[in-house]
mmCIF file of C-alpha atoms in Angstrom:
data_model
loop_
_atom_site.group_PDB
_atom_site.id
_atom_site.type_symbol
_atom_site.label_atom_id
_atom_site.label_comp_id
_atom_site.label_asym_id
_atom_site.label_seq_id
_atom_site.Cartn_x
_atom_site.Cartn_y
_atom_site.Cartn_z
ATOM 1 C CA UNK A 1 17.098 -14.246 -33.270
ATOM 2 C CA UNK A 2 13.161 -13.551 -34.153
ATOM 3 C CA UNK A 3 11.182 -16.356 -34.085
ATOM 4 C CA UNK A 4 7.689 -16.682 -35.344
ATOM 5 C CA UNK A 5 4.964 -17.472 -33.546
ATOM 6 C CA UNK A 6 1.921 -18.991 -35.527
ATOM 7 C CA UNK A 7 -1.206 -16.697 -35.583
ATOM 8 C CA UNK A 8 -4.201 -17.406 -34.596
ATOM 9 C CA UNK A 9 -6.362 -14.619 -35.487
ATOM 10 C CA UNK A 10 -10.008 -16.910 -35.192
ATOM 11 C CA UNK A 11 -9.756 -16.794 -31.946
ATOM 12 C CA UNK A 12 -12.092 -14.999 -30.650
ATOM 13 C CA UNK A 13 -13.824 -14.062 -26.846
ATOM 14 C CA UNK A 14 -16.450 -16.714 -25.745
ATOM 15 C CA UNK A 15 -19.970 -15.736 -25.750
ATOM 16 C CA UNK A 16 -21.285 -13.702 -23.244
ATOM 17 C CA UNK A 17 -17.936 -12.567 -22.390
ATOM 18 C CA UNK A 18 -17.545 -10.110 -19.325
ATOM 19 C CA UNK A 19 -15.298 -7.271 -18.339
ATOM 20 C CA UNK A 20 -14.301 -7.382 -15.008
ATOM 21 C CA UNK A 21 -13.896 -3.984 -12.614
ATOM 22 C CA UNK A 22 -10.878 -4.713 -10.743
ATOM 23 C CA UNK A 23 -11.090 -3.230 -6.864
ATOM 24 C CA UNK A 24 -10.778 -3.818 -3.214
ATOM 25 C CA UNK A 25 -11.945 -3.810 0.458
ATOM 26 C CA UNK A 26 -10.660 -3.730 3.593
ATOM 27 C CA UNK A 27 -12.410 -5.355 6.149
ATOM 28 C CA UNK A 28 -10.599 -3.115 9.198
ATOM 29 C CA UNK A 29 -12.276 -0.198 7.553
ATOM 30 C CA UNK A 30 -15.930 -1.498 7.055
ATOM 31 C CA UNK A 31 -17.532 -2.663 3.890
ATOM 32 C CA UNK A 32 -19.410 0.174 1.662
ATOM 33 C CA UNK A 33 -21.199 -0.351 -1.749
ATOM 34 C CA UNK A 34 -19.357 -1.403 -4.306
ATOM 35 C CA UNK A 35 -20.635 0.793 -7.048
ATOM 36 C CA UNK A 36 -20.250 -0.068 -11.580
ATOM 37 C CA UNK A 37 -17.419 2.152 -13.104
ATOM 38 C CA UNK A 38 -17.407 2.559 -16.625
ATOM 39 C CA UNK A 39 -15.720 -0.400 -18.577
ATOM 40 C CA UNK A 40 -14.637 -0.262 -22.034
ATOM 41 C CA UNK A 41 -16.682 1.523 -24.586
ATOM 42 C CA UNK A 42 -18.197 3.401 -21.640
ATOM 43 C CA UNK A 43 -20.515 0.706 -20.656
ATOM 44 C CA UNK A 44 -20.860 -0.346 -16.691
ATOM 45 C CA UNK A 45 -18.978 -2.862 -15.304
ATOM 46 C CA UNK A 46 -21.590 -5.734 -14.315
ATOM 47 C CA UNK A 47 -19.171 -7.613 -12.171
ATOM 48 C CA UNK A 48 -16.022 -6.756 -10.231
ATOM 49 C CA UNK A 49 -13.044 -9.423 -9.132
ATOM 50 C CA UNK A 50 -12.512 -7.476 -5.269
ATOM 51 C CA UNK A 51 -9.170 -8.118 -3.352
ATOM 52 C CA UNK A 52 -10.457 -8.642 0.320
ATOM 53 C CA UNK A 53 -7.713 -7.119 2.652
ATOM 54 C CA UNK A 54 -8.040 -6.635 6.990
ATOM 55 C CA UNK A 55 -5.439 -4.074 6.780
ATOM 56 C CA UNK A 56 -2.429 -4.620 4.649
ATOM 57 C CA UNK A 57 -3.020 -8.525 4.803
ATOM 58 C CA UNK A 58 -4.658 -9.712 1.641
ATOM 59 C CA UNK A 59 -7.515 -12.932 2.008
ATOM 60 C CA UNK A 60 -8.165 -13.567 -1.667
ATOM 61 C CA UNK A 61 -10.643 -12.538 -3.949
ATOM 62 C CA UNK A 62 -14.211 -12.367 -4.650
ATOM 63 C CA UNK A 63 -16.313 -12.134 -8.040
ATOM 64 C CA UNK A 64 -19.389 -9.925 -7.010
ATOM 65 C CA UNK A 65 -22.523 -9.015 -9.580
ATOM 66 C CA UNK A 66 -22.664 -5.067 -9.686
ATOM 67 C CA UNK A 67 -23.598 -2.964 -7.649
ATOM 68 C CA UNK A 68 -23.015 -4.587 -4.690
ATOM 69 C CA UNK A 69 -24.464 -3.436 -1.197
ATOM 70 C CA UNK A 70 -22.696 -3.834 2.368
ATOM 71 C CA UNK A 71 -25.167 -7.149 2.838
ATOM 72 C CA UNK A 72 -24.213 -8.496 -0.596
ATOM 73 C CA UNK A 73 -20.320 -8.121 -0.556
ATOM 74 C CA UNK A 74 -20.750 -9.329 3.433
ATOM 75 C CA UNK A 75 -22.309 -12.842 2.670
ATOM 76 C CA UNK A 76 -19.841 -12.939 -0.488
ATOM 77 C CA UNK A 77 -16.820 -12.488 2.247
ATOM 78 C CA UNK A 78 -18.531 -14.945 4.803
ATOM 79 C CA UNK A 79 -18.860 -17.517 2.124
ATOM 80 C CA UNK A 80 -15.360 -17.174 0.915
ATOM 81 C CA UNK A 81 -13.322 -16.379 3.923
ATOM 82 C CA UNK A 82 -15.337 -17.570 6.876
ATOM 83 C CA UNK A 83 -12.831 -18.245 9.816
ATOM 84 C CA UNK A 84 -10.213 -16.932 7.812
ATOM 85 C CA UNK A 85 -11.715 -13.415 8.235
ATOM 86 C CA UNK A 86 -11.496 -13.663 12.460
ATOM 87 C CA UNK A 87 -8.194 -15.188 12.320
ATOM 88 C CA UNK A 88 -7.579 -11.643 10.075
ATOM 89 C CA UNK A 89 -8.787 -9.837 12.557
ATOM 90 C CA UNK A 90 -6.562 -11.086 15.504
ATOM 91 C CA UNK A 91 -3.401 -10.796 13.257
ATOM 92 C CA UNK A 92 -1.107 -7.921 13.322
ATOM 93 C CA UNK A 93 -2.338 -5.530 10.591
ATOM 94 C CA UNK A 94 0.574 -5.392 8.625
ATOM 95 C CA UNK A 95 1.015 -9.511 8.127
ATOM 96 C CA UNK A 96 2.778 -11.890 10.093
ATOM 97 C CA UNK A 97 5.988 -9.221 11.468
ATOM 98 C CA UNK A 98 5.191 -5.936 10.951
ATOM 99 C CA UNK A 99 7.553 -3.527 10.746
ATOM 100 C CA UNK A 100 7.789 -0.005 12.948
ATOM 101 C CA UNK A 101 8.832 2.773 10.759
ATOM 102 C CA UNK A 102 11.636 3.131 13.786
ATOM 103 C CA UNK A 103 12.748 -0.048 12.299
ATOM 104 C CA UNK A 104 12.814 -0.113 8.528
ATOM 105 C CA UNK A 105 16.214 -0.678 6.914
ATOM 106 C CA UNK A 106 17.370 1.959 4.487
ATOM 107 C CA UNK A 107 15.846 0.778 1.211
ATOM 108 C CA UNK A 108 16.567 1.388 -2.672
ATOM 109 C CA UNK A 109 13.887 0.786 -5.413
ATOM 110 C CA UNK A 110 15.295 0.016 -8.961
ATOM 111 C CA UNK A 111 13.159 0.433 -11.881
ATOM 112 C CA UNK A 112 14.577 -0.817 -15.019
ATOM 113 C CA UNK A 113 12.965 0.952 -18.298
ATOM 114 C CA UNK A 114 13.387 1.402 -21.726
ATOM 115 C CA UNK A 115 11.491 3.937 -23.662
ATOM 116 C CA UNK A 116 8.134 4.025 -21.747
ATOM 117 C CA UNK A 117 8.340 7.301 -19.770
ATOM 118 C CA UNK A 118 4.718 7.714 -20.000
ATOM 119 C CA UNK A 119 4.480 4.195 -17.917
ATOM 120 C CA UNK A 120 7.508 5.314 -15.788
ATOM 121 C CA UNK A 121 5.716 8.374 -14.640
ATOM 122 C CA UNK A 122 2.947 6.704 -13.156
ATOM 123 C CA UNK A 123 4.803 4.245 -11.463
ATOM 124 C CA UNK A 124 7.592 6.095 -10.047
ATOM 125 C CA UNK A 125 5.297 8.601 -8.430
ATOM 126 C CA UNK A 126 3.598 5.366 -6.659
ATOM 127 C CA UNK A 127 6.840 4.603 -4.920
ATOM 128 C CA UNK A 128 7.497 8.276 -3.997
ATOM 129 C CA UNK A 129 3.467 7.768 -2.080
ATOM 130 C CA UNK A 130 5.055 4.882 -0.392
ATOM 131 C CA UNK A 131 3.939 5.397 3.040
ATOM 132 C CA UNK A 132 8.137 4.659 4.143
ATOM 133 C CA UNK A 133 10.563 6.867 5.448
ATOM 134 C CA UNK A 134 11.601 9.467 3.049
ATOM 135 C CA UNK A 135 15.227 9.866 4.793
ATOM 136 C CA UNK A 136 15.809 5.933 4.189
ATOM 137 C CA UNK A 137 14.491 5.915 0.950
ATOM 138 C CA UNK A 138 15.690 6.127 -2.696
ATOM 139 C CA UNK A 139 14.713 5.236 -6.354
ATOM 140 C CA UNK A 140 16.863 4.593 -9.205
ATOM 141 C CA UNK A 141 15.657 4.815 -12.697
ATOM 142 C CA UNK A 142 17.926 2.061 -14.938
ATOM 143 C CA UNK A 143 17.681 3.316 -18.148
ATOM 144 C CA UNK A 144 18.422 0.825 -20.487
ATOM 145 C CA UNK A 145 19.868 1.921 -23.957
ATOM 146 C CA UNK A 146 16.922 4.439 -24.828
ATOM 147 C CA UNK A 147 16.887 5.372 -28.278
ATOM 148 C CA UNK A 148 15.886 9.180 -26.780
ATOM 149 C CA UNK A 149 16.113 11.396 -23.606
ATOM 150 C CA UNK A 150 12.508 11.489 -22.791
ATOM 151 C CA UNK A 151 13.136 8.927 -19.664
ATOM 152 C CA UNK A 152 15.902 10.698 -18.339
ATOM 153 C CA UNK A 153 14.194 14.648 -19.314
ATOM 154 C CA UNK A 154 11.402 13.007 -17.235
ATOM 155 C CA UNK A 155 13.301 12.461 -14.102
ATOM 156 C CA UNK A 156 15.050 15.847 -14.673
ATOM 157 C CA UNK A 157 11.729 17.447 -15.370
ATOM 158 C CA UNK A 158 9.503 16.073 -12.715
ATOM 159 C CA UNK A 159 11.645 14.870 -9.765
ATOM 160 C CA UNK A 160 15.058 16.878 -10.359
ATOM 161 C CA UNK A 161 14.787 18.731 -6.908
ATOM 162 C CA UNK A 162 14.267 15.149 -4.914
ATOM 163 C CA UNK A 163 17.072 13.843 -3.593
ATOM 164 C CA UNK A 164 15.637 10.353 -3.425
ATOM 165 C CA UNK A 165 15.330 9.955 -7.010
ATOM 166 C CA UNK A 166 18.134 9.117 -9.061
ATOM 167 C CA UNK A 167 19.018 7.938 -12.716
ATOM 168 C CA UNK A 168 21.633 5.929 -14.271
ATOM 169 C CA UNK A 169 22.037 4.746 -18.460
ATOM 170 C CA UNK A 170 22.519 1.432 -18.912
ATOM 171 C CA UNK A 171 24.727 1.205 -21.969
ATOM 172 C CA UNK A 172 24.540 -2.810 -22.097
ATOM 173 C CA UNK A 173 21.212 -4.177 -23.405
ATOM 174 C CA UNK A 174 19.126 -6.152 -21.736
ATOM 175 C CA UNK A 175 16.566 -6.003 -18.336
ATOM 176 C CA UNK A 176 18.957 -7.784 -16.607
ATOM 177 C CA UNK A 177 21.772 -5.590 -16.751
ATOM 178 C CA UNK A 178 19.341 -2.678 -16.173
ATOM 179 C CA UNK A 179 18.587 -4.609 -12.848
ATOM 180 C CA UNK A 180 22.391 -5.002 -12.135
ATOM 181 C CA UNK A 181 23.471 -1.511 -12.938
ATOM 182 C CA UNK A 182 20.974 0.000 -10.468
ATOM 183 C CA UNK A 183 21.799 -2.451 -7.380
ATOM 184 C CA UNK A 184 25.104 -1.097 -8.309
ATOM 185 C CA UNK A 185 24.351 2.045 -7.679
ATOM 186 C CA UNK A 186 22.020 1.633 -4.643
ATOM 187 C CA UNK A 187 22.880 2.574 -1.580
ATOM 188 C CA UNK A 188 20.148 0.839 0.299
ATOM 189 C CA UNK A 189 20.603 -2.255 2.627
ATOM 190 C CA UNK A 190 17.973 -3.678 0.841
ATOM 191 C CA UNK A 191 17.428 -3.444 -3.034
ATOM 192 C CA UNK A 192 13.383 -3.610 -4.121
ATOM 193 C CA UNK A 193 12.804 -4.260 -7.828
ATOM 194 C CA UNK A 194 9.558 -3.317 -9.679
ATOM 195 C CA UNK A 195 8.372 -3.478 -13.055
ATOM 196 C CA UNK A 196 7.991 0.320 -14.813
ATOM 197 C CA UNK A 197 4.399 -0.440 -15.614
ATOM 198 C CA UNK A 198 3.492 -1.379 -12.607
ATOM 199 C CA UNK A 199 1.805 0.343 -9.411
ATOM 200 C CA UNK A 200 2.694 0.181 -5.857
ATOM 201 C CA UNK A 201 0.202 0.019 -2.683
ATOM 202 C CA UNK A 202 0.901 2.345 -0.068
ATOM 203 C CA UNK A 203 2.092 -0.111 2.263
ATOM 204 C CA UNK A 204 4.458 -2.012 -0.289
ATOM 205 C CA UNK A 205 8.054 -1.341 0.369
ATOM 206 C CA UNK A 206 7.369 -1.456 3.936
ATOM 207 C CA UNK A 207 5.648 -4.903 3.905
ATOM 208 C CA UNK A 208 8.786 -6.103 1.437
ATOM 209 C CA UNK A 209 11.325 -4.692 4.075
ATOM 210 C CA UNK A 210 9.331 -5.732 7.154
ATOM 211 C CA UNK A 211 9.462 -9.392 5.525
ATOM 212 C CA UNK A 212 13.202 -9.617 6.074
ATOM 213 C CA UNK A 213 12.516 -9.756 9.812
ATOM 214 C CA UNK A 214 10.278 -12.950 9.512
ATOM 215 C CA UNK A 215 13.281 -15.515 9.326
ATOM 216 C CA UNK A 216 16.727 -15.856 10.584
ATOM 217 C CA UNK A 217 19.101 -14.777 7.705
ATOM 218 C CA UNK A 218 16.882 -13.745 4.666
ATOM 219 C CA UNK A 219 17.789 -13.055 1.641
ATOM 220 C CA UNK A 220 15.021 -12.584 -0.625
ATOM 221 C CA UNK A 221 11.155 -11.401 0.097
ATOM 222 C CA UNK A 222 8.741 -11.412 -2.951
ATOM 223 C CA UNK A 223 5.294 -10.038 -3.232
ATOM 224 C CA UNK A 224 1.463 -10.370 -4.799
ATOM 225 C CA UNK A 225 0.866 -8.934 -8.008
ATOM 226 C CA UNK A 226 -2.577 -8.453 -8.648
ATOM 227 C CA UNK A 227 -3.938 -7.433 -12.204
ATOM 228 C CA UNK A 228 -4.489 -3.647 -12.813
ATOM 229 C CA UNK A 229 -6.799 -4.145 -15.094
ATOM 230 C CA UNK A 230 -9.322 -7.164 -16.364
ATOM 231 C CA UNK A 231 -11.293 -5.529 -19.227
ATOM 232 C CA UNK A 232 -10.097 -7.948 -21.871
ATOM 233 C CA UNK A 233 -10.419 -11.769 -22.894
ATOM 234 C CA UNK A 234 -6.456 -11.949 -22.803
ATOM 235 C CA UNK A 235 -6.237 -10.241 -19.480
ATOM 236 C CA UNK A 236 -8.775 -12.825 -18.148
ATOM 237 C CA UNK A 237 -6.949 -15.688 -20.345
ATOM 238 C CA UNK A 238 -3.385 -14.631 -18.601
ATOM 239 C CA UNK A 239 -5.033 -14.511 -14.674
ATOM 240 C CA UNK A 240 -6.014 -18.428 -15.572
ATOM 241 C CA UNK A 241 -2.459 -19.271 -16.831
ATOM 242 C CA UNK A 242 -1.641 -18.337 -13.469
ATOM 243 C CA UNK A 243 -0.556 -14.498 -13.970
ATOM 244 C CA UNK A 244 2.043 -13.111 -11.485
ATOM 245 C CA UNK A 245 0.943 -14.106 -8.046
ATOM 246 C CA UNK A 246 2.104 -16.761 -6.142
ATOM 247 C CA UNK A 247 -1.042 -16.762 -3.529
ATOM 248 C CA UNK A 248 -2.149 -15.373 -0.458
ATOM 249 C CA UNK A 249 -0.340 -16.962 2.378
ATOM 250 C CA UNK A 250 2.775 -15.959 3.664
ATOM 251 C CA UNK A 251 5.858 -18.535 3.632
ATOM 252 C CA UNK A 252 8.939 -18.922 4.195
ATOM 253 C CA UNK A 253 11.892 -21.002 2.037
ATOM 254 C CA UNK A 254 14.170 -21.481 4.755
ATOM 255 C CA UNK A 255 17.515 -23.240 4.141
ATOM 256 C CA UNK A 256 16.507 -24.854 0.964
ATOM 257 C CA UNK A 257 13.201 -26.569 2.045
ATOM 258 C CA UNK A 258 10.234 -26.079 0.144
ATOM 259 C CA UNK A 259 7.616 -27.842 1.956
ATOM 260 C CA UNK A 260 5.831 -31.285 0.192
ATOM 261 C CA UNK A 261 6.505 -30.087 -3.518
ATOM 262 C CA UNK A 262 8.142 -32.950 -5.135
ATOM 263 C CA UNK A 263 9.439 -30.223 -7.831
ATOM 264 C CA UNK A 264 11.538 -28.002 -5.233
ATOM 265 C CA UNK A 265 13.630 -25.922 -5.831
ATOM 266 C CA UNK A 266 13.366 -26.356 -9.274
ATOM 267 C CA UNK A 267 10.046 -24.744 -8.771
ATOM 268 C CA UNK A 268 10.811 -20.798 -8.016
ATOM 269 C CA UNK A 269 7.667 -19.752 -9.136
ATOM 270 C CA UNK A 270 6.338 -20.270 -5.563
ATOM 271 C CA UNK A 271 7.826 -17.258 -5.140
ATOM 272 C CA UNK A 272 6.108 -15.160 -7.100
ATOM 273 C CA UNK A 273 7.464 -12.761 -9.810
ATOM 274 C CA UNK A 274 10.344 -10.749 -10.141
ATOM 275 C CA UNK A 275 8.251 -7.793 -10.484
ATOM 276 C CA UNK A 276 7.608 -7.091 -7.277
ATOM 277 C CA UNK A 277 11.194 -8.575 -5.672
ATOM 278 C CA UNK A 278 13.748 -7.572 -3.022
ATOM 279 C CA UNK A 279 17.164 -8.601 -2.065
ATOM 280 C CA UNK A 280 19.968 -7.798 1.069
ATOM 281 C CA UNK A 281 22.003 -5.841 -1.454
ATOM 282 C CA UNK A 282 24.829 -7.863 0.393
ATOM 283 C CA UNK A 283 23.084 -11.245 -0.362
ATOM 284 C CA UNK A 284 22.558 -10.228 -4.016
ATOM 285 C CA UNK A 285 26.215 -9.255 -4.718
ATOM 286 C CA UNK A 286 27.079 -12.787 -3.472
ATOM 287 C CA UNK A 287 24.891 -14.580 -5.096
ATOM 288 C CA UNK A 288 26.348 -12.339 -8.577
ATOM 289 C CA UNK A 289 23.350 -10.609 -9.272
ATOM 290 C CA UNK A 290 21.004 -11.117 -12.582
ATOM 291 C CA UNK A 291 22.507 -12.829 -15.343
ATOM 292 C CA UNK A 292 23.036 -10.806 -18.152
ATOM 293 C CA UNK A 293 22.335 -13.474 -20.773
ATOM 294 C CA UNK A 294 19.176 -13.919 -19.648
ATOM 295 C CA UNK A 295 16.071 -11.693 -19.946
ATOM 296 C CA UNK A 296 14.115 -8.858 -22.160
ATOM 297 C CA UNK A 297 16.499 -8.022 -24.647
ATOM 298 C CA UNK A 298 18.576 -10.748 -25.271
ATOM 299 C CA UNK A 299 17.969 -13.961 -27.127
ATOM 300 C CA UNK A 300 16.543 -15.232 -24.529
ATOM 301 C CA UNK A 301 13.561 -12.910 -24.027
ATOM 302 C CA UNK A 302 13.294 -13.681 -20.241
ATOM 303 C CA UNK A 303 13.926 -15.672 -17.290
ATOM 304 C CA UNK A 304 16.439 -14.107 -15.515
ATOM 305 C CA UNK A 305 14.384 -13.353 -12.812
ATOM 306 C CA UNK A 306 13.435 -17.307 -12.403
ATOM 307 C CA UNK A 307 17.062 -18.015 -12.358
ATOM 308 C CA UNK A 308 18.312 -15.389 -10.196
ATOM 309 C CA UNK A 309 15.020 -17.076 -7.735
ATOM 310 C CA UNK A 310 16.343 -20.159 -8.134
ATOM 311 C CA UNK A 311 19.768 -19.506 -7.521
ATOM 312 C CA UNK A 312 18.331 -18.315 -4.089
ATOM 313 C CA UNK A 313 16.704 -21.633 -3.247
ATOM 314 C CA UNK A 314 19.765 -23.803 -4.829
ATOM 315 C CA UNK A 315 22.305 -21.693 -2.651
ATOM 316 C CA UNK A 316 20.146 -22.587 0.473
ATOM 317 C CA UNK A 317 19.082 -19.064 1.047
ATOM 318 C CA UNK A 318 16.115 -17.864 3.213
ATOM 319 C CA UNK A 319 13.362 -16.503 1.103
ATOM 320 C CA UNK A 320 9.935 -15.075 1.952
ATOM 321 C CA UNK A 321 6.855 -14.870 -0.347
ATOM 322 C CA UNK A 322 4.837 -11.896 1.364
ATOM 323 C CA UNK A 323 1.337 -11.203 -0.529
ATOM 324 C CA UNK A 324 1.355 -8.633 1.933
ATOM 325 C CA UNK A 325 3.381 -6.730 -0.112
ATOM 326 C CA UNK A 326 1.384 -5.632 -3.108
ATOM 327 C CA UNK A 327 1.437 -3.865 -6.399
ATOM 328 C CA UNK A 328 -0.799 -3.674 -9.517
ATOM 329 C CA UNK A 329 0.698 -4.945 -13.117
ATOM 330 C CA UNK A 330 -1.152 -4.134 -16.652
ATOM 331 C CA UNK A 331 -1.142 -7.571 -18.323
ATOM 332 C CA UNK A 332 -0.764 -7.641 -22.281
ATOM 333 C CA UNK A 333 -4.620 -6.462 -23.741
ATOM 334 C CA UNK A 334 -3.897 -8.206 -26.821
ATOM 335 C CA UNK A 335 -4.406 -11.947 -27.657
ATOM 336 C CA UNK A 336 -1.112 -11.804 -30.059
ATOM 337 C CA UNK A 337 0.461 -10.144 -27.623
ATOM 338 C CA UNK A 338 -0.323 -12.712 -24.892
ATOM 339 C CA UNK A 339 0.851 -15.087 -27.109
ATOM 340 C CA UNK A 340 4.066 -13.781 -27.964
ATOM 341 C CA UNK A 341 4.378 -13.502 -24.028
ATOM 342 C CA UNK A 342 3.271 -16.807 -23.371
ATOM 343 C CA UNK A 343 6.075 -17.950 -26.145
ATOM 344 C CA UNK A 344 8.773 -16.005 -24.582
ATOM 345 C CA UNK A 345 8.335 -16.844 -20.973
ATOM 346 C CA UNK A 346 8.853 -20.758 -22.289
ATOM 347 C CA UNK A 347 12.113 -19.606 -23.923
ATOM 348 C CA UNK A 348 13.191 -17.963 -21.304
ATOM 349 C CA UNK A 349 12.447 -21.017 -18.625
ATOM 350 C CA UNK A 350 14.203 -23.552 -21.146
ATOM 351 C CA UNK A 351 17.036 -21.045 -21.097
ATOM 352 C CA UNK A 352 17.359 -20.534 -17.437
ATOM 353 C CA UNK A 353 17.315 -24.543 -17.155
ATOM 354 C CA UNK A 354 20.223 -24.414 -19.523
ATOM 355 C CA UNK A 355 22.136 -22.078 -17.734
ATOM 356 C CA UNK A 356 21.692 -23.919 -14.140
ATOM 357 C CA UNK A 357 23.049 -26.857 -15.474
ATOM 358 C CA UNK A 358 25.999 -25.318 -17.198
ATOM 359 C CA UNK A 359 27.377 -23.550 -14.523
ATOM 360 C CA UNK A 360 26.496 -26.698 -12.414
ATOM 361 C CA UNK A 361 26.378 -29.963 -14.208
ATOM 362 C CA UNK A 362 25.147 -31.554 -11.240
ATOM 363 C CA UNK A 363 21.669 -29.807 -11.357
ATOM 364 C CA UNK A 364 21.393 -31.969 -14.282
ATOM 365 C CA UNK A 365 20.681 -35.114 -12.514
ATOM 366 C CA UNK A 366 18.759 -33.133 -10.066
ATOM 367 C CA UNK A 367 16.464 -32.285 -12.673
ATOM 368 C CA UNK A 368 16.510 -35.813 -14.052
ATOM 369 C CA UNK A 369 14.860 -36.933 -10.855
ATOM 370 C CA UNK A 370 12.012 -34.544 -11.444
ATOM 371 C CA UNK A 371 11.236 -35.155 -14.749
ATOM 372 C CA UNK A 372 8.319 -37.072 -14.198
ATOM 373 C CA UNK A 373 6.636 -34.860 -12.064
ATOM 374 C CA UNK A 374 7.946 -31.840 -14.294
ATOM 375 C CA UNK A 375 6.021 -33.483 -17.513
ATOM 376 C CA UNK A 376 3.072 -33.911 -14.834
ATOM 377 C CA UNK A 377 2.901 -30.139 -13.902
ATOM 378 C CA UNK A 378 3.896 -28.723 -17.238
ATOM 379 C CA UNK A 379 0.958 -30.503 -18.701
ATOM 380 C CA UNK A 380 -1.872 -32.073 -16.481
ATOM 381 C CA UNK A 381 -5.143 -30.201 -16.528
ATOM 382 C CA UNK A 382 -5.183 -30.717 -12.468
ATOM 383 C CA UNK A 383 -1.667 -29.683 -11.928
ATOM 384 C CA UNK A 384 -1.083 -26.659 -9.414
ATOM 385 C CA UNK A 385 0.335 -24.952 -12.652
ATOM 386 C CA UNK A 386 -3.104 -25.581 -14.569
ATOM 387 C CA UNK A 387 -5.875 -25.814 -12.218
ATOM 388 C CA UNK A 388 -7.032 -22.173 -12.809
ATOM 389 C CA UNK A 389 -7.462 -23.381 -16.745
ATOM 390 C CA UNK A 390 -10.792 -23.443 -17.469
ATOM 391 C CA UNK A 391 -12.032 -26.036 -20.547
ATOM 392 C CA UNK A 392 -11.886 -22.870 -23.192
ATOM 393 C CA UNK A 393 -8.246 -22.205 -22.312
ATOM 394 C CA UNK A 394 -6.966 -22.231 -25.854
ATOM 395 C CA UNK A 395 -4.588 -24.835 -26.665
ATOM 396 C CA UNK A 396 -2.601 -22.088 -28.618
ATOM 397 C CA UNK A 397 -1.172 -20.802 -25.776
ATOM 398 C CA UNK A 398 0.016 -23.894 -24.267
ATOM 399 C CA UNK A 399 1.866 -24.635 -27.663
ATOM 400 C CA UNK A 400 3.412 -21.369 -27.919
ATOM 401 C CA UNK A 401 4.560 -22.239 -24.384
ATOM 402 C CA UNK A 402 6.199 -25.414 -24.704
ATOM 403 C CA UNK A 403 7.504 -24.166 -28.174
ATOM 404 C CA UNK A 404 9.472 -21.795 -26.459
ATOM 405 C CA UNK A 405 10.366 -24.094 -24.205
ATOM 406 C CA UNK A 406 11.990 -26.252 -26.240
ATOM 407 C CA UNK A 407 13.663 -23.251 -28.371
ATOM 408 C CA UNK A 408 15.263 -22.231 -24.879
ATOM 409 C CA UNK A 409 18.491 -23.834 -24.682
ATOM 410 C CA UNK A 410 19.747 -22.918 -28.658
ATOM 411 C CA UNK A 411 18.674 -19.210 -27.266
ATOM 412 C CA UNK A 412 21.136 -19.722 -24.376
ATOM 413 C CA UNK A 413 23.861 -20.447 -26.506
ATOM 414 C CA UNK A 414 23.062 -17.546 -29.067
ATOM 415 C CA UNK A 415 22.708 -15.174 -26.136
ATOM 416 C CA UNK A 416 25.999 -16.823 -24.490
ATOM 417 C CA UNK A 417 27.688 -16.204 -28.381
ATOM 418 C CA UNK A 418 26.532 -12.794 -28.463
ATOM 419 C CA UNK A 419 27.606 -11.668 -24.945
ATOM 420 C CA UNK A 420 31.119 -13.532 -25.000
ATOM 421 C CA UNK A 421 32.039 -11.411 -28.552
#
């Protein structure tokens, strides 16, 4: 099913728009000056958004003018984090409970993909370069209904002699089907998923695996997703929208407890995003895997990861958000593509909620109790969802998301009917 989203071609970057260089510093290695690189059009960047880390642990981001010397960086870090810097130096380098190499379990990384071999090549290389014991790592490329043989040929040409790399052809359309077939092929105790255009930090997989030791019976661990670049206005707008990240504090959601949030567990976005997530394989299979009626490649457009994270929380499984497990993800650089993305997220959200109620009618009452708060969460300027948005955030993008949300239930019904044919 195809939807049309009205165009708003009159929207342009605001006066004085500035591309932002994406960078990072590790306080444990000292503060080196940050020099401007060449940005769009060959012009040097004037501003950098810097991820500040203490070893594997991320503290947050700061924006600095370029070039930035050690004094300017140090002052910006002190203003932003203050005492948190001292606490970070007293903490273990890899987070709250780092795992030694000897304790890391066998892990499988599934990369769902379709017709993007160039992006896949970079993502796959980064996963293989992770600091993880080679004899306990496998990577499975799940090739979803490809229109040509380029992905298979890439895997054979570049990694044919590497026993860690496997390939599976997925003949059912949809990202959820690719994830499920990859997990079915996996041999690891844990199964991690990463998008085919995302770049993993070297400690990414070890930090995800270490998250399973943070509490008893952890079924799911998610990590931090940082933007790979902020060169265009739409890329910066997506960060105002909320991006893929869920903050810089490690959080355990144990046996269905969600802190003070009145929306819990119907706010699984607190766990982050499905493009940086790992499960105990046994728990994933017990949960039934991803619902193949949802997600890219189906009429619902999205929502398979949101729905599965919601299922984890509603089933009272323990989940951990672990920001030290970092991947860098490129966002849409074109405004029309961004609006279509947010519309599709709305469709997926509406479809995922519909699926939840269809499978468990008790969820309708749970949702009804939360509707006033959900409306505030979606629409209020000061809500957790919207507080990062500036006054210039286009209403057009808000309308696209809400329009998609309204279309979600029907999209789910149509997708379910198509799956049953």
